[in-house]
Amino acid sequence: KPEQKLSSYDPVHVKVQPYEYDLDAAVEENLKRFALQYPRYVSAEPRELRPEDTCMIAMKTKIDDKIVPSMTFEERRYTLGYGLLAKEFDDGIVGMEPGETRKLCFPVASDKGESARADVTVTLLDIQDVVYDEVDDAWVQKHVPVYGDLRGYRESIAETLDRMARRDYEQYVRGMAVATLAQRYASSIP
């Protein structure tokens, strides 16, 4: 085992930035992000369906005259523009109004990877707006009841964020000390 040497064994002194962390702002930012995970959908004013809208649809799909159970349903929420269904489907329903039914036909790959034809009958049931509720006691009770109320939820978030920020700061301080010690390394690296 090779012997390692330092040019000095005096105490290490490093200059580091003081610990600063706006915990209140970080908690508020986290609350906003958490709220985005729990959208609520409400009926939009009647209008034509637009690209990237969220809507409720009923759909019956056949491929080569065989019903596709996973693509046949009475009501399902769908958001255009995410590539969940064929582009031809999204293009075919843009402009629909609630209550309208359209028949679409476009090429798809069959179960065997061969070219096939999808025949889709789709009814636009509703166009929906996405709403993000304010995080308050009622929101906490509905979505994360383990915290009891907003105060308990904030305290939990603050505790977690503070612990993570302090851990990161301690890593930063240790890294600065290691960098200072590395300047004293006098041995050759094999």
PDB file of C-alpha atoms in Angstrom:
ATOM      1  CA  LYS A   1       0.000   0.000   0.000  1.00  0.00           C
ATOM      2  CA  PRO A   2       1.624   3.281  -1.094  1.00  0.00           C
ATOM      3  CA  GLU A   3       2.183   5.990   1.490  1.00  0.00           C
ATOM      4  CA  GLN A   4       0.273   9.215   0.848  1.00  0.00           C
ATOM      5  CA  LYS A   5       1.711  12.578   1.935  1.00  0.00           C
ATOM      6  CA  LEU A   6       0.397  16.081   2.308  1.00  0.00           C
ATOM      7  CA  SER A   7       2.557  19.207   2.094  1.00  0.00           C
ATOM      8  CA  SER A   8       1.018  20.442   5.354  1.00  0.00           C
ATOM      9  CA  TYR A   9      -0.907  18.906   8.204  1.00  0.00           C
ATOM     10  CA  ASP A  10      -2.041  22.230   9.680  1.00  0.00           C
ATOM     11  CA  PRO A  11      -5.777  22.670  10.348  1.00  0.00           C
ATOM     12  CA  VAL A  12      -7.823  23.283   7.226  1.00  0.00           C
ATOM     13  CA  HIS A  13      -9.442  26.703   6.871  1.00  0.00           C
ATOM     14  CA  VAL A  14     -11.876  27.258   4.050  1.00  0.00           C
ATOM     15  CA  LYS A  15     -13.998  30.233   3.102  1.00  0.00           C
ATOM     16  CA  VAL A  16     -17.565  29.223   2.341  1.00  0.00           C
ATOM     17  CA  GLN A  17     -20.756  31.086   1.571  1.00  0.00           C
ATOM     18  CA  PRO A  18     -23.069  31.355   4.583  1.00  0.00           C
ATOM     19  CA  TYR A  19     -26.081  29.054   4.697  1.00  0.00           C
ATOM     20  CA  GLU A  20     -28.969  30.902   3.107  1.00  0.00           C
ATOM     21  CA  TYR A  21     -32.229  29.338   2.055  1.00  0.00           C
ATOM     22  CA  ASP A  22     -35.604  31.005   1.604  1.00  0.00           C
ATOM     23  CA  LEU A  23     -37.613  28.223   3.188  1.00  0.00           C
ATOM     24  CA  ASP A  24     -40.941  30.073   3.023  1.00  0.00           C
ATOM     25  CA  ALA A  25     -40.596  30.665  -0.727  1.00  0.00           C
ATOM     26  CA  ALA A  26     -39.555  27.027  -1.286  1.00  0.00           C
ATOM     27  CA  VAL A  27     -42.586  25.775   0.661  1.00  0.00           C
ATOM     28  CA  GLU A  28     -44.913  28.006  -1.399  1.00  0.00           C
ATOM     29  CA  GLU A  29     -43.349  26.763  -4.644  1.00  0.00           C
ATOM     30  CA  ASN A  30     -43.793  23.151  -3.547  1.00  0.00           C
ATOM     31  CA  LEU A  31     -47.430  23.751  -2.615  1.00  0.00           C
ATOM     32  CA  LYS A  32     -48.052  25.142  -6.106  1.00  0.00           C
ATOM     33  CA  ARG A  33     -46.375  22.104  -7.694  1.00  0.00           C
ATOM     34  CA  PHE A  34     -48.398  19.708  -5.546  1.00  0.00           C
ATOM     35  CA  ALA A  35     -51.620  21.475  -6.540  1.00  0.00           C
ATOM     36  CA  LEU A  36     -50.767  20.835 -10.204  1.00  0.00           C
ATOM     37  CA  GLN A  37     -50.829  17.099  -9.494  1.00  0.00           C
ATOM     38  CA  TYR A  38     -54.536  17.263  -8.611  1.00  0.00           C
ATOM     39  CA  PRO A  39     -56.383  18.998 -11.433  1.00  0.00           C
ATOM     40  CA  ARG A  40     -60.148  19.281 -11.469  1.00  0.00           C
ATOM     41  CA  TYR A  41     -62.093  19.299 -14.714  1.00  0.00           C
ATOM     42  CA  VAL A  42     -65.152  21.466 -15.331  1.00  0.00           C
ATOM     43  CA  SER A  43     -67.328  21.843 -18.399  1.00  0.00           C
ATOM     44  CA  ALA A  44     -66.113  24.581 -20.698  1.00  0.00           C
ATOM     45  CA  GLU A  45     -68.424  27.004 -22.434  1.00  0.00           C
ATOM     46  CA  PRO A  46     -69.809  25.289 -25.558  1.00  0.00           C
ATOM     47  CA  ARG A  47     -67.473  25.816 -28.511  1.00  0.00           C
ATOM     48  CA  GLU A  48     -65.555  23.888 -31.140  1.00  0.00           C
ATOM     49  CA  LEU A  49     -62.887  21.465 -29.921  1.00  0.00           C
ATOM     50  CA  ARG A  50     -59.371  22.846 -30.345  1.00  0.00           C
ATOM     51  CA  PRO A  51     -55.961  21.159 -30.524  1.00  0.00           C
ATOM     52  CA  GLU A  52     -54.639  20.443 -26.993  1.00  0.00           C
ATOM     53  CA  ASP A  53     -58.139  20.646 -25.436  1.00  0.00           C
ATOM     54  CA  THR A  54     -59.241  18.150 -22.812  1.00  0.00           C
ATOM     55  CA  CYS A  55     -62.594  16.538 -23.472  1.00  0.00           C
ATOM     56  CA  MET A  56     -64.881  13.644 -22.598  1.00  0.00           C
ATOM     57  CA  ILE A  57     -65.569  11.271 -25.472  1.00  0.00           C
ATOM     58  CA  ALA A  58     -67.464   8.083 -26.207  1.00  0.00           C
ATOM     59  CA  MET A  59     -65.790   5.874 -28.782  1.00  0.00           C
ATOM     60  CA  LYS A  60     -66.306   2.650 -30.697  1.00  0.00           C
ATOM     61  CA  THR A  61     -63.279   1.330 -32.571  1.00  0.00           C
ATOM     62  CA  LYS A  62     -63.041  -1.462 -35.099  1.00  0.00           C
ATOM     63  CA  ILE A  63     -59.885  -2.678 -36.787  1.00  0.00           C
ATOM     64  CA  ASP A  64     -60.577  -4.755 -39.878  1.00  0.00           C
ATOM     65  CA  ASP A  65     -64.237  -4.979 -38.776  1.00  0.00           C
ATOM     66  CA  LYS A  66     -63.377  -6.387 -35.314  1.00  0.00           C
ATOM     67  CA  ILE A  67     -64.285  -4.351 -32.226  1.00  0.00           C
ATOM     68  CA  VAL A  68     -61.276  -3.307 -30.154  1.00  0.00           C
ATOM     69  CA  PRO A  69     -62.488  -3.511 -26.508  1.00  0.00           C
ATOM     70  CA  SER A  70     -59.715  -1.302 -25.109  1.00  0.00           C
ATOM     71  CA  MET A  71     -60.639   1.433 -27.578  1.00  0.00           C
ATOM     72  CA  THR A  72     -64.405   1.139 -27.132  1.00  0.00           C
ATOM     73  CA  PHE A  73     -66.012   2.926 -24.194  1.00  0.00           C
ATOM     74  CA  GLU A  74     -68.984   5.043 -23.142  1.00  0.00           C
ATOM     75  CA  GLU A  75     -67.014   7.848 -21.500  1.00  0.00           C
ATOM     76  CA  ARG A  76     -63.334   8.665 -21.121  1.00  0.00           C
ATOM     77  CA  ARG A  77     -61.323  11.828 -20.617  1.00  0.00           C
ATOM     78  CA  TYR A  78     -58.952  12.567 -23.477  1.00  0.00           C
ATOM     79  CA  THR A  79     -56.456  15.367 -24.078  1.00  0.00           C
ATOM     80  CA  LEU A  80     -55.505  16.087 -27.658  1.00  0.00           C
ATOM     81  CA  GLY A  81     -51.898  16.613 -28.695  1.00  0.00           C
ATOM     82  CA  TYR A  82     -50.157  14.117 -26.399  1.00  0.00           C
ATOM     83  CA  GLY A  83     -49.842  11.347 -28.994  1.00  0.00           C
ATOM     84  CA  LEU A  84     -51.982   8.909 -27.022  1.00  0.00           C
ATOM     85  CA  LEU A  85     -53.985   8.120 -30.137  1.00  0.00           C
ATOM     86  CA  ALA A  86     -53.132   8.404 -33.814  1.00  0.00           C
ATOM     87  CA  LYS A  87     -52.565  11.898 -35.161  1.00  0.00           C
ATOM     88  CA  GLU A  88     -55.369  11.215 -37.621  1.00  0.00           C
ATOM     89  CA  PHE A  89     -57.715  10.770 -34.661  1.00  0.00           C
ATOM     90  CA  ASP A  90     -56.774  14.107 -33.109  1.00  0.00           C
ATOM     91  CA  ASP A  91     -56.986  15.850 -36.483  1.00  0.00           C
ATOM     92  CA  GLY A  92     -60.359  14.214 -37.120  1.00  0.00           C
ATOM     93  CA  ILE A  93     -62.016  15.442 -33.923  1.00  0.00           C
ATOM     94  CA  VAL A  94     -60.701  19.020 -33.937  1.00  0.00           C
ATOM     95  CA  GLY A  95     -63.641  21.311 -34.664  1.00  0.00           C
ATOM     96  CA  MET A  96     -66.287  19.020 -33.160  1.00  0.00           C
ATOM     97  CA  GLU A  97     -68.910  20.485 -30.837  1.00  0.00           C
ATOM     98  CA  PRO A  98     -70.374  18.797 -27.753  1.00  0.00           C
ATOM     99  CA  GLY A  99     -73.003  16.228 -28.767  1.00  0.00           C
ATOM    100  CA  GLU A 100     -71.548  15.785 -32.257  1.00  0.00           C
ATOM    101  CA  THR A 101     -70.611  12.325 -33.586  1.00  0.00           C
ATOM    102  CA  ARG A 102     -68.058  11.667 -36.322  1.00  0.00           C
ATOM    103  CA  LYS A 103     -66.882   8.589 -38.145  1.00  0.00           C
ATOM    104  CA  LEU A 104     -63.135   8.465 -38.765  1.00  0.00           C
ATOM    105  CA  CYS A 105     -61.118   6.027 -40.817  1.00  0.00           C
ATOM    106  CA  PHE A 106     -57.318   5.821 -40.900  1.00  0.00           C
ATOM    107  CA  PRO A 107     -54.501   3.288 -41.335  1.00  0.00           C
ATOM    108  CA  VAL A 108     -53.010   1.532 -38.302  1.00  0.00           C
ATOM    109  CA  ALA A 109     -50.801  -1.486 -37.654  1.00  0.00           C
ATOM    110  CA  SER A 110     -52.623  -4.714 -36.805  1.00  0.00           C
ATOM    111  CA  ASP A 111     -51.688  -7.061 -33.947  1.00  0.00           C
ATOM    112  CA  LYS A 112     -49.419  -8.844 -36.410  1.00  0.00           C
ATOM    113  CA  GLY A 113     -47.711  -5.619 -37.489  1.00  0.00           C
ATOM    114  CA  GLU A 114     -49.449  -5.599 -40.855  1.00  0.00           C
ATOM    115  CA  SER A 115     -51.264  -2.640 -42.325  1.00  0.00           C
ATOM    116  CA  ALA A 116     -54.884  -2.404 -41.171  1.00  0.00           C
ATOM    117  CA  ARG A 117     -57.716   0.112 -41.128  1.00  0.00           C
ATOM    118  CA  ALA A 118     -59.271   1.652 -38.035  1.00  0.00           C
ATOM    119  CA  ASP A 119     -62.922   2.652 -38.201  1.00  0.00           C
ATOM    120  CA  VAL A 120     -63.760   4.899 -35.265  1.00  0.00           C
ATOM    121  CA  THR A 121     -67.078   6.374 -34.262  1.00  0.00           C
ATOM    122  CA  VAL A 122     -66.486   9.116 -31.717  1.00  0.00           C
ATOM    123  CA  THR A 123     -68.954  11.338 -29.885  1.00  0.00           C
ATOM    124  CA  LEU A 124     -67.763  14.485 -28.170  1.00  0.00           C
ATOM    125  CA  LEU A 125     -69.590  14.503 -24.845  1.00  0.00           C
ATOM    126  CA  ASP A 126     -68.014  17.570 -23.252  1.00  0.00           C
ATOM    127  CA  ILE A 127     -65.106  19.992 -23.592  1.00  0.00           C
ATOM    128  CA  GLN A 128     -63.395  20.528 -20.259  1.00  0.00           C
ATOM    129  CA  ASP A 129     -61.320  23.228 -18.665  1.00  0.00           C
ATOM    130  CA  VAL A 130     -58.632  22.251 -16.192  1.00  0.00           C
ATOM    131  CA  VAL A 131     -58.889  23.950 -12.795  1.00  0.00           C
ATOM    132  CA  TYR A 132     -56.268  23.883 -10.063  1.00  0.00           C
ATOM    133  CA  ASP A 133     -57.753  24.554  -6.653  1.00  0.00           C
ATOM    134  CA  GLU A 134     -56.079  26.644  -3.987  1.00  0.00           C
ATOM    135  CA  VAL A 135     -54.252  24.555  -1.428  1.00  0.00           C
ATOM    136  CA  ASP A 136     -56.169  25.094   1.799  1.00  0.00           C
ATOM    137  CA  ASP A 137     -57.442  22.948   4.681  1.00  0.00           C
ATOM    138  CA  ALA A 138     -60.179  21.402   2.507  1.00  0.00           C
ATOM    139  CA  TRP A 139     -57.664  20.578  -0.260  1.00  0.00           C
ATOM    140  CA  VAL A 140     -55.336  18.913   2.267  1.00  0.00           C
ATOM    141  CA  GLN A 141     -58.231  16.890   3.733  1.00  0.00           C
ATOM    142  CA  LYS A 142     -59.209  15.692   0.258  1.00  0.00           C
ATOM    143  CA  HIS A 143     -55.790  14.920  -1.236  1.00  0.00           C
ATOM    144  CA  VAL A 144     -53.308  14.360   1.621  1.00  0.00           C
ATOM    145  CA  PRO A 145     -55.421  13.843   4.750  1.00  0.00           C
ATOM    146  CA  VAL A 146     -52.541  12.319   6.719  1.00  0.00           C
ATOM    147  CA  TYR A 147     -51.337  15.894   7.430  1.00  0.00           C
ATOM    148  CA  GLY A 148     -54.635  16.974   8.974  1.00  0.00           C
ATOM    149  CA  ASP A 149     -54.676  20.563   7.766  1.00  0.00           C
ATOM    150  CA  LEU A 150     -52.694  23.082   5.736  1.00  0.00           C
ATOM    151  CA  ARG A 151     -50.534  24.030   8.714  1.00  0.00           C
ATOM    152  CA  GLY A 152     -49.477  20.404   9.248  1.00  0.00           C
ATOM    153  CA  TYR A 153     -48.819  19.975   5.525  1.00  0.00           C
ATOM    154  CA  ARG A 154     -46.691  23.147   5.395  1.00  0.00           C
ATOM    155  CA  GLU A 155     -44.711  22.041   8.454  1.00  0.00           C
ATOM    156  CA  SER A 156     -43.987  18.654   6.887  1.00  0.00           C
ATOM    157  CA  ILE A 157     -42.880  20.209   3.605  1.00  0.00           C
ATOM    158  CA  ALA A 158     -40.742  22.777   5.459  1.00  0.00           C
ATOM    159  CA  GLU A 159     -39.067  20.080   7.559  1.00  0.00           C
ATOM    160  CA  THR A 160     -38.227  18.004   4.497  1.00  0.00           C
ATOM    161  CA  LEU A 161     -36.963  20.936   2.417  1.00  0.00           C
ATOM    162  CA  ASP A 162     -34.893  22.327   5.284  1.00  0.00           C
ATOM    163  CA  ARG A 163     -33.298  18.940   5.934  1.00  0.00           C
ATOM    164  CA  MET A 164     -32.431  18.558   2.228  1.00  0.00           C
ATOM    165  CA  ALA A 165     -31.052  22.101   1.946  1.00  0.00           C
ATOM    166  CA  ARG A 166     -28.889  21.670   5.057  1.00  0.00           C
ATOM    167  CA  ARG A 167     -27.619  18.320   3.758  1.00  0.00           C
ATOM    168  CA  ASP A 168     -26.681  19.968   0.462  1.00  0.00           C
ATOM    169  CA  TYR A 169     -24.953  22.811   2.307  1.00  0.00           C
ATOM    170  CA  GLU A 170     -22.925  20.375   4.418  1.00  0.00           C
ATOM    171  CA  GLN A 171     -21.870  18.566   1.229  1.00  0.00           C
ATOM    172  CA  TYR A 172     -20.796  21.913  -0.226  1.00  0.00           C
ATOM    173  CA  VAL A 173     -18.701  22.682   2.901  1.00  0.00           C
ATOM    174  CA  ARG A 174     -17.077  19.218   2.838  1.00  0.00           C
ATOM    175  CA  GLY A 175     -16.371  19.629  -0.868  1.00  0.00           C
ATOM    176  CA  MET A 176     -14.619  22.932  -0.225  1.00  0.00           C
ATOM    177  CA  ALA A 177     -12.510  21.296   2.529  1.00  0.00           C
ATOM    178  CA  VAL A 178     -11.598  18.388   0.251  1.00  0.00           C
ATOM    179  CA  ALA A 179     -10.601  20.816  -2.521  1.00  0.00           C
ATOM    180  CA  THR A 180      -8.333  22.681  -0.067  1.00  0.00           C
ATOM    181  CA  LEU A 181      -6.758  19.436   1.138  1.00  0.00           C
ATOM    182  CA  ALA A 182      -6.240  18.300  -2.455  1.00  0.00           C
ATOM    183  CA  GLN A 183      -3.963  21.317  -2.971  1.00  0.00           C
ATOM    184  CA  ARG A 184      -1.735  19.899  -0.208  1.00  0.00           C
ATOM    185  CA  TYR A 185      -1.496  16.452  -1.787  1.00  0.00           C
ATOM    186  CA  ALA A 186       2.230  15.859  -2.308  1.00  0.00           C
ATOM    187  CA  SER A 187       2.291  12.193  -3.405  1.00  0.00           C
ATOM    188  CA  SER A 188       2.198  11.062  -6.982  1.00  0.00           C
ATOM    189  CA  ILE A 189      -0.927   9.343  -8.189  1.00  0.00           C
ATOM    190  CA  PRO A 190      -0.084   5.914  -9.624  1.00  0.00           C
TER     191      PRO A 190
END
